[in-house]
Short mmCIF file of C-alpha atoms in Angstrom, two decimals:
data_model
loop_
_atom_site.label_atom_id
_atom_site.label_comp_id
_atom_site.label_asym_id
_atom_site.label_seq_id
_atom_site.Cartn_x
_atom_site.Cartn_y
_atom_site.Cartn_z
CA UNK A 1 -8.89 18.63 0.79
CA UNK A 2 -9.65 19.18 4.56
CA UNK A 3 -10.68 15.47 5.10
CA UNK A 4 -7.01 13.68 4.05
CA UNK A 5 -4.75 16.35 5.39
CA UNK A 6 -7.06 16.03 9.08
CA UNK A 7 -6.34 11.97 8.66
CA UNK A 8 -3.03 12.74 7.90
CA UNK A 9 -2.61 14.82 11.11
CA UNK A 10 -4.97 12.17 12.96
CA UNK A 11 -2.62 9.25 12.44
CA UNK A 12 0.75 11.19 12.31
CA UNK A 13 -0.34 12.19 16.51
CA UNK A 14 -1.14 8.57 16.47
CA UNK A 15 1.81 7.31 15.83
CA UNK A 16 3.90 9.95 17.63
CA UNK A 17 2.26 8.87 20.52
CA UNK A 18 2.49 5.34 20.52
CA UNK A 19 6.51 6.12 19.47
CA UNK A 20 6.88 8.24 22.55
CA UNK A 21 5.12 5.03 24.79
CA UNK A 22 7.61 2.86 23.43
CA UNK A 23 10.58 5.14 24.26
CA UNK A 24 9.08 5.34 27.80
CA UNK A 25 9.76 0.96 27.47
CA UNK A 26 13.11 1.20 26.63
CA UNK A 27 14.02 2.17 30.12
CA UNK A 28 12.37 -1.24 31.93
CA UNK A 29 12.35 -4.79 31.25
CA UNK A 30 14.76 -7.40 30.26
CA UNK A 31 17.59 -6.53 27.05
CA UNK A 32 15.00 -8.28 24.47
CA UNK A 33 12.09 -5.99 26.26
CA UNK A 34 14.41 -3.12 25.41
CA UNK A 35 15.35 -3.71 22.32
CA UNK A 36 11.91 -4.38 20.89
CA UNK A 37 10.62 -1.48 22.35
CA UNK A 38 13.87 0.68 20.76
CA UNK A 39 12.60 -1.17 17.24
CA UNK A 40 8.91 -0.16 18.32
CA UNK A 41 9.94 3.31 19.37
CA UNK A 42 11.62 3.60 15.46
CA UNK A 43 8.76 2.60 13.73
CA UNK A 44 6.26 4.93 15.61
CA UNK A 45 7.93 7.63 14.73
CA UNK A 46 8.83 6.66 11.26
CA UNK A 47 5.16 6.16 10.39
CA UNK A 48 4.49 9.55 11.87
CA UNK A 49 7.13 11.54 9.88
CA UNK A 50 5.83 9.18 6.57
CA UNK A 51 2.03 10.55 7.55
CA UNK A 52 2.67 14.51 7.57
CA UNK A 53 0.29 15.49 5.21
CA UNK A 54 1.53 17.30 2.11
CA UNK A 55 0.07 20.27 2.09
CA UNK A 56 1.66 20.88 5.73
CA UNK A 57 5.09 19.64 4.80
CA UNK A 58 6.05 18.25 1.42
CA UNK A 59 9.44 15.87 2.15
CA UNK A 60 12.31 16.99 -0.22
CA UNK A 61 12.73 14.49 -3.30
CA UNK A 62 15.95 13.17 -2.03
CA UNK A 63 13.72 12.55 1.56
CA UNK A 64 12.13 8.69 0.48
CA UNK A 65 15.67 7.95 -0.46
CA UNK A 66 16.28 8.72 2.80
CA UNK A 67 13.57 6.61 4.14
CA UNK A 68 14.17 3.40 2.23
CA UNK A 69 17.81 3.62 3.61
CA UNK A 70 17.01 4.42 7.08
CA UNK A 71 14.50 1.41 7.43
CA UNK A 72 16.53 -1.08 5.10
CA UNK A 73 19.08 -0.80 7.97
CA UNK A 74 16.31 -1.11 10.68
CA UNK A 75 15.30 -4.20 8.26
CA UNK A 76 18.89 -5.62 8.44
CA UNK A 77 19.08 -5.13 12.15
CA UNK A 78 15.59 -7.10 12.46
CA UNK A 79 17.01 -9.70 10.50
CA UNK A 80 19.85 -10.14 12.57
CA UNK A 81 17.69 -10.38 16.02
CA UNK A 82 15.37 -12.39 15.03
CA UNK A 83 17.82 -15.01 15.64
CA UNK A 84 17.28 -14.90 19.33
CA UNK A 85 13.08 -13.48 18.98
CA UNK A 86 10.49 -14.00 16.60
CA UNK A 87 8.91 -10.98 17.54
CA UNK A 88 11.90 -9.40 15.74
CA UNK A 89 10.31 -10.66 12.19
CA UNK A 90 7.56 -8.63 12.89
CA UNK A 91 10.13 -5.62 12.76
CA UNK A 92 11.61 -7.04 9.80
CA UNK A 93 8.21 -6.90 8.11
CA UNK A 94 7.32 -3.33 9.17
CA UNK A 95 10.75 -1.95 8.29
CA UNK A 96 10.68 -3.53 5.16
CA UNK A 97 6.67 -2.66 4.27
CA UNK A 98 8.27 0.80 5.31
CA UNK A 99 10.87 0.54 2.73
CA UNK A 100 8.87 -0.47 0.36
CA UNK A 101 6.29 2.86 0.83
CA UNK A 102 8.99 4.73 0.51
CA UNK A 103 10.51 3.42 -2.70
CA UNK A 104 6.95 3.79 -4.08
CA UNK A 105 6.52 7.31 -3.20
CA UNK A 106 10.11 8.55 -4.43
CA UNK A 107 9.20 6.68 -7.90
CA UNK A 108 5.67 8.47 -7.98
CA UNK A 109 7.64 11.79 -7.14
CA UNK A 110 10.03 11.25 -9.38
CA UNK A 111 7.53 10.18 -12.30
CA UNK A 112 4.87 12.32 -11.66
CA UNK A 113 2.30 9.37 -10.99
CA UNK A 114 0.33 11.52 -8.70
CA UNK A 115 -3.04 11.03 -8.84
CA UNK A 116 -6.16 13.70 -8.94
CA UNK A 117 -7.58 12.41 -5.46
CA UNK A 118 -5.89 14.63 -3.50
CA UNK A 119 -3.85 14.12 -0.45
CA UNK A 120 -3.68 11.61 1.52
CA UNK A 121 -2.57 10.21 4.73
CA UNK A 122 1.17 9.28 3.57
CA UNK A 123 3.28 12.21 2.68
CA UNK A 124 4.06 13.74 -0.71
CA UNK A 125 2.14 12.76 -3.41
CA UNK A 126 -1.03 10.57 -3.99
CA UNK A 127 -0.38 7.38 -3.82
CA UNK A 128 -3.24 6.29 -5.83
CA UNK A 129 -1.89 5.09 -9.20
CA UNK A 130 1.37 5.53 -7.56
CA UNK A 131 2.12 2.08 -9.30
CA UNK A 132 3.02 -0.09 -6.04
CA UNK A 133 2.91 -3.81 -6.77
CA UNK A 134 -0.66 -4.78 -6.07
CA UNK A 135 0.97 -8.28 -5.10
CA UNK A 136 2.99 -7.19 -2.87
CA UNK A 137 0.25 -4.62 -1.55
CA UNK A 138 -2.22 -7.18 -0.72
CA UNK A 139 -0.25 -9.61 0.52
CA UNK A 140 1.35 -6.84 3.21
CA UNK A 141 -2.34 -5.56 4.09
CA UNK A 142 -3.50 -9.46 4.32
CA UNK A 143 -0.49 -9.52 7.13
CA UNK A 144 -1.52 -6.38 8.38
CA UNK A 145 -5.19 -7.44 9.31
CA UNK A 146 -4.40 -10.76 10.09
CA UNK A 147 -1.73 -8.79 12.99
CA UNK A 148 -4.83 -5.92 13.80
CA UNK A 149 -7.02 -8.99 14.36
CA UNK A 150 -5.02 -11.44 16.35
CA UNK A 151 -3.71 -8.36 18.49
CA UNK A 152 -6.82 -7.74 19.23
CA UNK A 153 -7.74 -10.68 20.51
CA UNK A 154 -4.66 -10.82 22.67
CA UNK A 155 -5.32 -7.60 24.18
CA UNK A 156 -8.56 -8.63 25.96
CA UNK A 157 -7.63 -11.48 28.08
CA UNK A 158 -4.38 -9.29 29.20
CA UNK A 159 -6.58 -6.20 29.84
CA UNK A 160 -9.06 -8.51 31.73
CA UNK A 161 -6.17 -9.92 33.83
CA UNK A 162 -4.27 -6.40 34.28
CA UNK A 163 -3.49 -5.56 38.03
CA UNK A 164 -6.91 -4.19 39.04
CA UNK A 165 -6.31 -0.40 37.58
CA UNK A 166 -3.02 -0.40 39.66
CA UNK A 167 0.17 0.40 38.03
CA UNK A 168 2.64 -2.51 37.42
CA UNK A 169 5.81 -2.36 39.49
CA UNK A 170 7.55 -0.88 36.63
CA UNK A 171 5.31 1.99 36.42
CA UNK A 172 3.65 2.45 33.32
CA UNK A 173 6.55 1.74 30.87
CA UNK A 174 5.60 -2.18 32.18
CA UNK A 175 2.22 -2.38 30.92
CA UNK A 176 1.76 -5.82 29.36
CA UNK A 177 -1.80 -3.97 27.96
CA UNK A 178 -0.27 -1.28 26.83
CA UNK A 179 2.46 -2.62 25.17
CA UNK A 180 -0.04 -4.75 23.21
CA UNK A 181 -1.95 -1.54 22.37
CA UNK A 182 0.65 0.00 21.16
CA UNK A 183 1.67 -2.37 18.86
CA UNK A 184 -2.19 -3.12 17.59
CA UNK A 185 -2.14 0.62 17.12
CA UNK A 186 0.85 0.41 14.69
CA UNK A 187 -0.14 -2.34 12.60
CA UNK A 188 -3.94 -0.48 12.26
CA UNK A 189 -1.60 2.28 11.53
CA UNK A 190 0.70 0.65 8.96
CA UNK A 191 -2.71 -1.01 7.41
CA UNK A 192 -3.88 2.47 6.97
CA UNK A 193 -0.85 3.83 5.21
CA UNK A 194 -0.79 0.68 2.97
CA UNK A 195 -4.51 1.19 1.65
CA UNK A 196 -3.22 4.46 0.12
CA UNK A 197 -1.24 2.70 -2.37
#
């Protein structure tokens, strides 16, 4: 299926991208600046590796294992910081809505709950019938566009007051804008991936 696998390639660039901005963050503002944009940076890339289409490169079975791990710790570590920001429970969300993507598509590998649409925009297997929690689904997409939205919204009135089209004296790794877009780009992103449950 040419359309999925192009999505898949679509939003893995997307999120590579918007990783690599965030790594270009770490290196100004204050610790918390860094340190969200190190949890940002994560993230990016995670959803990137998560949105290799299939056909290109099908994970090894042990690879959601791998996943779930990875971003339970990023969960923990979310947990544990949002003690001092509660921007950080935004990261605990998105490393746990990661987890929880890839629990679901180790038990539809491992169970054979692939469905007949195809690829799609996640990884391995279809993900439709994959048996996620629809619960837990909707709730995580309600949070999702609820973020997308509000971002949104946020992003014009610091676009509109942005320093004229000249570069902050940070250069561009401190963007106020851009930072926003970035993360407004993720949680479209993450909303994406979550529809293909």
């Amino acid at each position: 299926m040419h359309g999925p696998a192009m999505s898949g390639w679509l939003l893995m660039a997307l999120c590579a991208v918007t990783g690599s901005y965030c790594l270009l963050r770490t290196r100004t503002g204050s610790a918390e600046e860094r340190r969200a944009a190190r949890a940002e940076a994560l993230m990016g890339f995670g959803m990137a590796a998560m949105a290799i289409p299939a056909a290109a490169v099908a994970p090894p079975a042990w690879g959601w294992g791998l996943y779930a791990v990875f971003f339970g710790i990023a969960a923990l570590r979310a947990l544990w910081f949002s003690r001092r920001s509660g921007h950080h429970l935004h990261h605990l969300v998105g490393s746990s809505a990661m987890v929880y993507m890839a629990v679901v598509m180790a038990r539809a590998g491992a169970g054979g709950h692939g469905g007949s649409h195809g690829s799609h925009a996640m990884g391995s297997t279809s993900m439709a019938g994959a048996g996620g929690i629809p619960l837990l689904t909707g709730l995580l997409l309600l949070y999702y566009a609820v973020y997308v939205l509000r971002s949104g919204a946020r992003l014009v009135p610091v676009a509109a007051a942005a320093t004229g089209g000249r570069s902050a004296p940070g250069g561009w790794g401190a963007r106020p804008e851009l930072a926003l877009a970035c993360r407004l780009t993720m949680g479209i992103a993450m909303f994406a991936m979550l529809l293909t449950l």
